[in-house]
Amino acid sequence: MANDTVSAIGGATSAAETQWDLWEVFTQEGEGAPHEHAGSVHAATAEHAMQNARDVYARRGKVVSLWVVPTGAIIASAPGDAGPLFDPGNDKAYRHPQFYKTPRGVRGL
Amino acid sequence: MTDQKSPTSAPAAGSTDDAAQVAEFEARIAQGESIEPKDWMPERYRKQLTRMMSQHAHSEIVGMLPEGNWITRAPSLRRKMVLLAKVQDEAGHGLYIYCGTETLGIGREELVDQLLTGKAKYSSIFNYPTLTWADIGVIGWFVDGAAIVNQTMLAKASFGPYARAMVRICKEENFHKKQGYESVATLANGTPEQRAMVQDAVNRWWWPSLMMFGPSDKDSPNSAELIRWRVKRDTNDTLRQRFVDLTVPQARAVNLTLPDPDLRYNEETEHWDFGEIDWTEFHEVISGNGPCNRERLAARRKAHDDGAWVREAAQAYAAKRDAVTAA
Ligand SMILES: [Fe+2]
Ligand SMILES: [Fe+2]
């Protein structure tokens, strides 16, 4: 499937359909936890997306906050760009504490 | 639900996929990597997953019908609350999997259309009628029990969105099975009439539940490919055996018998041997001639048509609001 027919994170674009627009849903499961991608819903408006997200992804316990984002608004990295984007982060051992030597007997560093 | 009937074509035959890309893809799979929607995948993998996932989503949606049939007649407020919550979960399961299927590049409307026109399959089990209240308990115990066996495996599927939907679903299924078994146990310990009613339900649902795992391995042409691509980890027969082994002791614990004279424990294999499944019945139901196939599709079509004005009204409201904000 060519990238231009698929939205940033993979959903089919909804322009040609009579279905409601696609929204991505993020849930926060507990105070202080990060918002995580849960899935998607179709909805006509933002409030409607919020209601559907509640019904589909927050039916029981845990969820304390919801984000809904129009699927088309998400810009995602392409699998082919993974090398240039992330490899530079993999060869810098000096970004980790194990890289450094500590004189024998010194504690609490 | 499980992989049932599907068109068979030789993998890669007539495919335009690049051999080097296929090799790279299969190496990723072999390393246990997860395939994400934007990753390159063979057309056949995309096709097989679209078929399997949409079939699974349709099963969740159609599966609401046999149980929904009893919501207004549940024998107590507690049972009614439980059944409502369970059926609502099944709607949620359908939506989780539809949204996962859409990441493969197919629209929701096309998926729904495939179901309503009878082009897409759904699990054979939902084409059987729910004749008594005891059927509702037995469905939770057998049908959700079988679904758990299948979905626990699929939670490790190589396609990320499918696996993640399964993890979410598995967390909810345990309540479905437990509420069913509780209801069955209550009836099994009840009056002679209640006992007879639940035994009758067990007798009717046992074999169709075993058929949920799909054709036996020797007649399941897709299995090898799906296992090689780690969509599935086990064959239909392995999963079916796992379900039988789990369920036999549960039936004994509530003094219910399973309707199979050949059912006996095999000391050597440490599994429960069981009798031959009526595959003629299975194929009849799959090809549209089960007891309720027409009724189920008619009910889905009616619900879809009756909901048309809601979809249109919401869209009209959104358009009107956009016009107001633009002005
Ligand atoms: Fe389900
Ligand atoms: Fe369920």
Coordinates of C-alpha atoms and ligand atoms in Angstrom, one line a residue:
Chain A
M1 CA 0.0 0.0 0.0
A2 CA 1.5 3.3 -1.0
N3 CA 2.0 5.8 1.7
D4 CA -0.2 8.4 0.1
T5 CA -3.3 6.4 0.6
V6 CA -2.6 5.6 4.2
S7 CA -2.6 8.2 7.0
A8 CA 0.4 8.9 9.2
I9 CA -0.2 5.9 11.4
G10 CA -1.8 3.6 9.0
G11 CA -5.6 4.2 8.9
A12 CA -7.3 4.5 5.6
T13 CA -8.1 8.1 4.8
S14 CA -11.8 8.8 5.2
A15 CA -12.2 11.5 2.6
A16 CA -13.9 9.2 0.1
E17 CA -16.1 7.6 2.6
T18 CA -19.5 8.5 4.0
Q19 CA -18.3 7.2 7.4
W20 CA -17.4 9.7 10.0
D21 CA -13.8 10.9 10.3
L22 CA -11.2 8.8 12.0
W23 CA -9.7 9.9 15.4
E24 CA -6.9 8.4 17.4
V25 CA -7.5 7.8 21.1
F26 CA -5.0 8.1 23.9
T27 CA -5.8 7.0 27.4
Q28 CA -4.1 7.8 30.7
E29 CA -4.4 4.9 33.1
G30 CA -3.9 6.5 36.5
E31 CA -2.7 9.8 37.8
G32 CA 0.9 10.6 36.7
A33 CA 0.9 7.9 34.0
P34 CA 1.7 8.8 30.4
H35 CA -1.1 9.0 27.8
E36 CA -0.8 5.9 25.6
H37 CA -2.3 5.2 22.2
A38 CA -5.4 2.9 22.7
G39 CA -6.9 2.7 19.2
S40 CA -9.2 4.8 17.1
V41 CA -12.9 5.8 16.7
H42 CA -15.0 7.3 14.0
A43 CA -16.9 10.5 14.9
A44 CA -18.3 13.6 13.3
T45 CA -17.0 16.1 15.8
A46 CA -14.4 16.4 18.6
E47 CA -17.0 16.1 21.4
H48 CA -18.5 13.1 19.6
A49 CA -15.1 11.5 19.3
M50 CA -14.6 12.1 23.0
Q51 CA -17.9 10.3 23.8
N52 CA -17.2 7.4 21.5
A53 CA -13.6 7.1 23.0
R54 CA -15.2 6.9 26.4
D55 CA -17.6 4.2 25.4
V56 CA -15.0 2.1 23.5
Y57 CA -11.8 2.6 25.5
A58 CA -12.9 3.6 29.1
R59 CA -15.6 1.1 30.0
R60 CA -14.1 0.0 33.2
G61 CA -11.7 1.4 35.9
K62 CA -8.4 2.9 35.5
V63 CA -8.7 5.6 32.8
V64 CA -8.5 9.1 34.3
S65 CA -7.9 11.2 31.1
L66 CA -8.6 10.9 27.4
W67 CA -7.1 12.6 24.3
V68 CA -8.7 12.4 20.9
V69 CA -6.7 13.6 17.9
P70 CA -7.8 13.7 14.2
T71 CA -5.8 10.8 12.6
G72 CA -4.7 13.0 9.7
A73 CA -3.1 15.5 12.2
I74 CA -0.5 12.9 13.3
I75 CA 2.9 13.1 11.6
A76 CA 4.7 9.8 12.0
S77 CA 8.2 8.7 11.1
A78 CA 8.5 6.3 8.2
P79 CA 10.0 2.8 8.8
G80 CA 12.6 3.6 6.2
D81 CA 13.8 6.6 8.2
A82 CA 14.5 4.6 11.3
G83 CA 18.2 4.3 10.5
P84 CA 19.1 8.0 10.0
L85 CA 16.7 9.0 12.9
F86 CA 17.6 6.5 15.6
D87 CA 21.0 5.0 14.8
P88 CA 22.9 8.0 16.1
G89 CA 21.4 7.3 19.5
N90 CA 22.7 3.8 19.5
D91 CA 26.5 4.4 19.2
K92 CA 27.0 6.9 22.1
A93 CA 28.0 4.7 24.9
Y94 CA 29.2 7.9 26.8
R95 CA 25.6 8.8 27.3
H96 CA 25.3 5.9 29.8
P97 CA 26.8 5.8 33.3
Q98 CA 28.4 2.4 32.6
F99 CA 30.8 4.1 30.3
Y100 CA 32.7 5.8 33.2
K101 CA 35.3 4.3 35.5
T102 CA 35.1 5.0 39.2
P103 CA 38.1 4.7 41.6
R104 CA 37.9 1.6 43.7
G105 CA 36.0 2.0 47.0
V106 CA 34.1 5.2 46.1
R107 CA 30.4 4.9 46.8
G108 CA 27.2 6.8 46.1
L109 CA 28.2 8.0 42.6
Chain B
M1 CA -13.2 -15.9 15.3
T2 CA -10.8 -18.6 14.2
D3 CA -9.6 -19.1 10.7
Q4 CA -12.5 -20.7 8.9
K5 CA -13.1 -21.0 5.3
S6 CA -11.0 -18.9 2.9
P7 CA -10.0 -18.8 -0.7
T8 CA -6.8 -20.7 -1.1
S9 CA -4.1 -19.6 -3.4
A10 CA -0.5 -20.6 -3.4
P11 CA 1.6 -18.0 -1.5
A12 CA 3.5 -15.7 -3.7
A13 CA 1.9 -17.2 -6.9
G14 CA 1.1 -14.3 -9.2
S15 CA 2.4 -11.9 -6.6
T16 CA 4.4 -8.9 -7.6
D17 CA 6.2 -8.9 -4.3
D18 CA 10.0 -8.4 -4.5
A19 CA 11.8 -11.6 -3.4
A20 CA 14.4 -9.7 -1.4
Q21 CA 11.8 -7.8 0.4
V22 CA 9.9 -11.0 1.2
A23 CA 13.1 -12.5 2.6
E24 CA 13.7 -9.5 4.7
F25 CA 10.1 -9.5 6.0
E26 CA 10.3 -13.2 6.9
A27 CA 13.6 -12.7 8.7
R28 CA 12.0 -10.0 10.8
I29 CA 9.1 -12.4 11.6
A30 CA 11.5 -15.2 12.5
Q31 CA 13.3 -12.9 14.9
G32 CA 9.9 -12.3 16.7
E33 CA 9.6 -8.7 15.5
S34 CA 6.3 -7.0 15.4
I35 CA 5.0 -5.8 12.0
E36 CA 3.4 -2.3 12.1
P37 CA 1.0 -0.8 9.5
K38 CA 3.5 1.3 7.7
D39 CA 6.1 -1.5 7.4
W40 CA 6.5 -3.2 4.1
M41 CA 4.5 -6.5 4.1
P42 CA 3.7 -9.1 1.3
E43 CA 0.4 -8.5 -0.3
R44 CA -0.7 -12.0 0.8
Y45 CA 0.1 -11.2 4.4
R46 CA -2.0 -8.0 4.2
K47 CA -4.8 -9.9 2.5
Q48 CA -4.8 -12.8 5.0
L49 CA -4.8 -10.4 7.9
T50 CA -7.5 -8.3 6.5
R51 CA -9.7 -11.4 6.0
M52 CA -8.9 -12.9 9.4
M53 CA -9.3 -9.7 11.4
S54 CA -12.4 -8.5 9.7
Q55 CA -13.9 -12.0 10.1
H56 CA -13.1 -11.7 13.8
A57 CA -14.5 -8.2 14.1
H58 CA -17.8 -9.3 12.4
S59 CA -18.0 -12.2 14.8
E60 CA -17.9 -9.9 17.8
I61 CA -20.7 -7.8 16.3
V62 CA -22.9 -10.6 15.2
G63 CA -22.2 -12.3 18.5
M64 CA -24.2 -9.7 20.3
L65 CA -27.4 -10.9 18.7
P66 CA -27.9 -14.4 20.3
E67 CA -27.2 -12.9 23.8
G68 CA -29.0 -9.6 23.2
N69 CA -32.0 -11.7 22.6
W70 CA -32.2 -12.4 26.4
I71 CA -31.4 -9.0 27.9
T72 CA -35.1 -8.2 28.4
R73 CA -35.8 -11.6 29.9
A74 CA -32.9 -12.0 32.3
P75 CA -34.2 -13.6 35.5
S76 CA -32.9 -11.0 37.9
L77 CA -31.6 -7.4 37.9
R78 CA -28.1 -8.7 38.7
R79 CA -28.1 -11.1 35.7
K80 CA -29.5 -8.3 33.5
M81 CA -26.8 -5.9 34.5
V82 CA -24.1 -8.5 33.8
L83 CA -25.5 -9.4 30.4
L84 CA -25.8 -5.8 29.3
A85 CA -22.2 -5.2 30.3
K86 CA -21.1 -8.3 28.5
V87 CA -22.9 -7.5 25.3
Q88 CA -21.6 -4.0 25.4
D89 CA -18.0 -5.4 25.7
E90 CA -18.6 -7.5 22.6
A91 CA -19.5 -4.3 20.7
G92 CA -16.2 -2.8 22.0
H93 CA -14.3 -5.9 20.9
G94 CA -15.7 -5.5 17.4
L95 CA -14.7 -1.8 17.3
Y96 CA -11.1 -2.6 18.6
I97 CA -10.6 -5.1 15.8
Y98 CA -12.3 -3.0 13.1
C99 CA -9.9 -0.1 14.0
G100 CA -6.9 -2.6 13.8
T101 CA -8.2 -3.8 10.4
E102 CA -8.4 -0.3 9.1
T103 CA -4.7 0.2 9.6
L104 CA -4.2 -2.3 6.8
G105 CA -5.7 0.3 4.4
I106 CA -9.3 -0.8 4.2
G107 CA -12.1 1.5 5.2
R108 CA -14.7 0.8 7.9
E109 CA -17.5 1.3 5.4
E110 CA -16.1 -1.4 3.1
L111 CA -15.7 -3.8 6.0
V112 CA -19.3 -3.3 7.2
D113 CA -20.5 -3.6 3.6
Q114 CA -18.7 -7.0 3.3
L115 CA -20.6 -8.3 6.3
L116 CA -24.0 -6.9 5.3
T117 CA -23.8 -8.3 1.7
G118 CA -22.8 -11.7 3.0
K119 CA -19.4 -11.5 1.3
A120 CA -17.5 -11.8 4.6
K121 CA -17.7 -14.7 7.0
Y122 CA -18.2 -14.6 10.8
S123 CA -17.9 -17.4 13.4
S124 CA -20.3 -20.3 12.7
I125 CA -21.3 -20.4 16.4
F126 CA -23.5 -17.3 16.2
N127 CA -25.8 -19.0 13.7
Y128 CA -27.3 -21.2 16.5
P129 CA -30.4 -20.0 18.4
T130 CA -30.6 -19.2 22.1
L131 CA -33.6 -21.2 23.1
T132 CA -33.6 -20.9 26.9
W133 CA -32.0 -18.7 29.6
A134 CA -29.5 -21.5 30.3
D135 CA -28.1 -20.9 26.8
I136 CA -26.7 -17.6 28.0
G137 CA -24.7 -19.2 30.8
V138 CA -23.5 -21.9 28.5
I139 CA -22.4 -19.4 25.9
G140 CA -20.3 -17.5 28.4
W141 CA -18.7 -20.7 29.6
F142 CA -18.2 -22.5 26.2
V143 CA -18.1 -19.7 23.5
D144 CA -16.2 -17.1 25.5
G145 CA -14.1 -19.9 26.9
A146 CA -13.2 -21.1 23.4
A147 CA -12.6 -17.4 22.3
I148 CA -10.2 -17.0 25.2
V149 CA -8.1 -20.0 24.1
N150 CA -8.0 -18.6 20.5
Q151 CA -7.4 -14.9 21.5
T152 CA -4.7 -15.7 24.1
M153 CA -2.7 -17.2 21.1
L154 CA -3.5 -14.2 18.9
A155 CA -2.3 -11.7 21.5
K156 CA 1.2 -12.8 20.3
A157 CA 0.3 -12.4 16.6
S158 CA 3.1 -10.8 14.5
F159 CA 0.9 -7.9 13.3
G160 CA 1.1 -5.2 16.1
P161 CA -2.5 -3.7 15.9
Y162 CA -4.0 -7.2 16.0
A163 CA -1.9 -8.4 18.9
R164 CA -2.7 -5.2 20.8
A165 CA -6.4 -5.5 20.2
M166 CA -6.2 -9.1 21.5
V167 CA -4.4 -8.0 24.7
R168 CA -7.1 -5.5 25.4
I169 CA -9.8 -8.1 24.7
C170 CA -8.3 -10.8 26.8
K171 CA -8.4 -8.5 29.8
E172 CA -12.2 -8.3 29.4
E173 CA -13.0 -11.9 28.4
N174 CA -12.3 -13.5 31.8
F175 CA -15.4 -11.8 33.3
H176 CA -17.4 -13.1 30.3
K177 CA -16.5 -16.7 31.0
K178 CA -16.8 -16.5 34.8
Q179 CA -20.2 -15.0 34.7
G180 CA -21.3 -17.7 32.3
Y181 CA -19.9 -20.5 34.5
E182 CA -21.5 -19.0 37.6
S183 CA -24.9 -18.9 36.0
V184 CA -24.4 -22.6 34.8
A185 CA -23.3 -23.7 38.3
T186 CA -26.4 -22.0 39.8
L187 CA -28.7 -23.7 37.4
A188 CA -26.9 -27.1 37.9
N189 CA -27.5 -26.8 41.6
G190 CA -31.1 -25.7 41.2
T191 CA -34.4 -27.4 40.8
P192 CA -34.7 -30.6 38.6
E193 CA -36.2 -28.4 35.9
Q194 CA -33.3 -26.0 36.0
R195 CA -30.8 -28.8 36.0
A196 CA -32.5 -30.3 32.9
M197 CA -32.6 -27.0 31.2
V198 CA -28.9 -26.4 31.6
Q199 CA -28.0 -29.9 30.6
D200 CA -30.0 -29.5 27.5
A201 CA -28.2 -26.2 26.7
V202 CA -24.8 -28.0 27.2
N203 CA -25.9 -30.8 24.9
R204 CA -26.8 -28.3 22.1
W205 CA -23.8 -26.0 22.4
W206 CA -20.9 -28.5 23.0
W207 CA -20.3 -29.6 19.4
P208 CA -20.9 -26.2 17.8
S209 CA -18.3 -24.8 20.3
L210 CA -15.7 -27.3 19.2
M211 CA -16.4 -26.3 15.6
M212 CA -15.4 -22.7 16.5
F213 CA -11.8 -23.6 16.1
G214 CA -12.3 -24.3 12.4
P215 CA -11.6 -27.2 10.2
S216 CA -9.3 -30.0 11.4
D217 CA -5.6 -29.5 10.5
K218 CA -5.7 -31.8 7.5
D219 CA -8.4 -29.6 5.9
S220 CA -6.9 -26.3 6.9
P221 CA -4.9 -25.1 4.0
N222 CA -4.1 -21.6 5.4
S223 CA -2.7 -22.9 8.7
A224 CA 0.9 -23.5 7.7
E225 CA 1.3 -20.1 6.1
L226 CA -0.3 -18.3 9.1
I227 CA 1.9 -20.1 11.5
R228 CA 5.0 -19.4 9.4
W229 CA 4.1 -15.7 9.5
R230 CA 3.4 -16.0 13.2
V231 CA -0.1 -14.7 12.8
K232 CA -1.1 -17.9 14.6
R233 CA 1.1 -20.0 16.9
D234 CA -0.9 -23.1 17.1
T235 CA -3.1 -25.2 14.8
N236 CA -6.9 -25.4 15.0
D237 CA -6.7 -29.0 16.4
T238 CA -4.1 -28.0 19.1
L239 CA -6.4 -25.1 20.2
R240 CA -9.5 -27.3 20.2
Q241 CA -7.7 -29.9 22.3
R242 CA -6.6 -27.2 24.8
F243 CA -10.3 -26.1 25.1
V244 CA -11.5 -29.7 25.6
D245 CA -8.9 -30.4 28.3
L246 CA -9.8 -27.2 30.1
T247 CA -13.6 -27.7 29.9
V248 CA -14.0 -31.4 30.8
P249 CA -13.0 -30.9 34.5
Q250 CA -15.2 -27.8 34.7
A251 CA -18.2 -29.8 33.5
R252 CA -17.5 -32.5 36.1
A253 CA -17.3 -30.0 38.9
V254 CA -20.9 -29.0 38.4
N255 CA -22.1 -32.6 37.6
L256 CA -22.9 -31.9 33.9
T257 CA -22.2 -34.4 31.2
L258 CA -20.8 -33.5 27.8
P259 CA -22.7 -35.1 24.9
D260 CA -19.8 -37.3 23.6
P261 CA -19.7 -41.1 24.3
D262 CA -16.1 -41.2 23.1
L263 CA -14.9 -38.7 25.6
R264 CA -12.2 -40.3 27.7
Y265 CA -8.9 -39.4 29.3
N266 CA -5.9 -40.8 27.5
E267 CA -3.2 -41.6 30.1
E268 CA -0.5 -41.8 27.4
T269 CA -1.1 -38.4 25.8
E270 CA -2.5 -36.8 29.0
H271 CA -5.3 -35.3 26.9
W272 CA -9.0 -35.9 26.7
D273 CA -9.8 -37.9 23.5
F274 CA -13.1 -36.9 21.9
G275 CA -15.4 -38.1 19.1
E276 CA -15.5 -37.1 15.5
I277 CA -17.0 -33.7 14.7
D278 CA -19.9 -33.5 12.3
W279 CA -18.0 -31.5 9.5
T280 CA -21.0 -31.7 7.2
E281 CA -22.9 -29.6 9.7
F282 CA -20.0 -27.2 10.1
H283 CA -19.7 -26.6 6.3
E284 CA -23.5 -26.2 6.0
V285 CA -23.5 -23.5 8.7
I286 CA -20.4 -21.7 7.2
S287 CA -21.9 -21.6 3.8
G288 CA -25.1 -19.9 5.1
N289 CA -27.4 -22.7 5.9
G290 CA -27.2 -22.8 9.7
P291 CA -30.4 -22.4 11.8
C292 CA -30.1 -18.6 12.1
N293 CA -27.8 -17.3 9.3
R294 CA -30.6 -15.4 7.5
E295 CA -32.0 -14.1 10.7
R296 CA -28.7 -12.8 11.9
L297 CA -27.8 -11.0 8.7
A298 CA -31.4 -9.5 8.5
A299 CA -31.0 -8.2 12.0
R300 CA -27.6 -6.6 11.2
R301 CA -29.0 -5.0 8.0
K302 CA -32.0 -3.7 9.8
A303 CA -29.8 -2.2 12.6
H304 CA -27.6 -0.6 10.0
D305 CA -30.5 0.9 8.0
D306 CA -32.3 2.0 11.1
G307 CA -29.2 3.8 12.2
A308 CA -28.7 5.7 8.9
W309 CA -30.5 8.8 10.1
V310 CA -28.2 9.0 13.2
R311 CA -25.1 8.9 11.0
E312 CA -26.5 11.5 8.7
A313 CA -27.7 13.8 11.5
A314 CA -24.3 13.8 13.2
Q315 CA -22.7 14.7 9.9
A316 CA -25.2 17.4 9.2
Y317 CA -24.6 18.8 12.7
A318 CA -20.8 18.8 12.1
A319 CA -21.1 20.5 8.7
K320 CA -23.4 23.2 10.2
R321 CA -21.0 23.9 13.0
D322 CA -18.1 24.1 10.6
A323 CA -20.1 26.6 8.6
V324 CA -20.8 28.7 11.7
T325 CA -17.1 28.7 12.8
A326 CA -16.0 29.7 9.2
A327 CA -18.5 32.6 9.1
Ligands
FE1 FE -15.5 -10.8 22.5
FE2 FE -16.7 -12.3 25.2

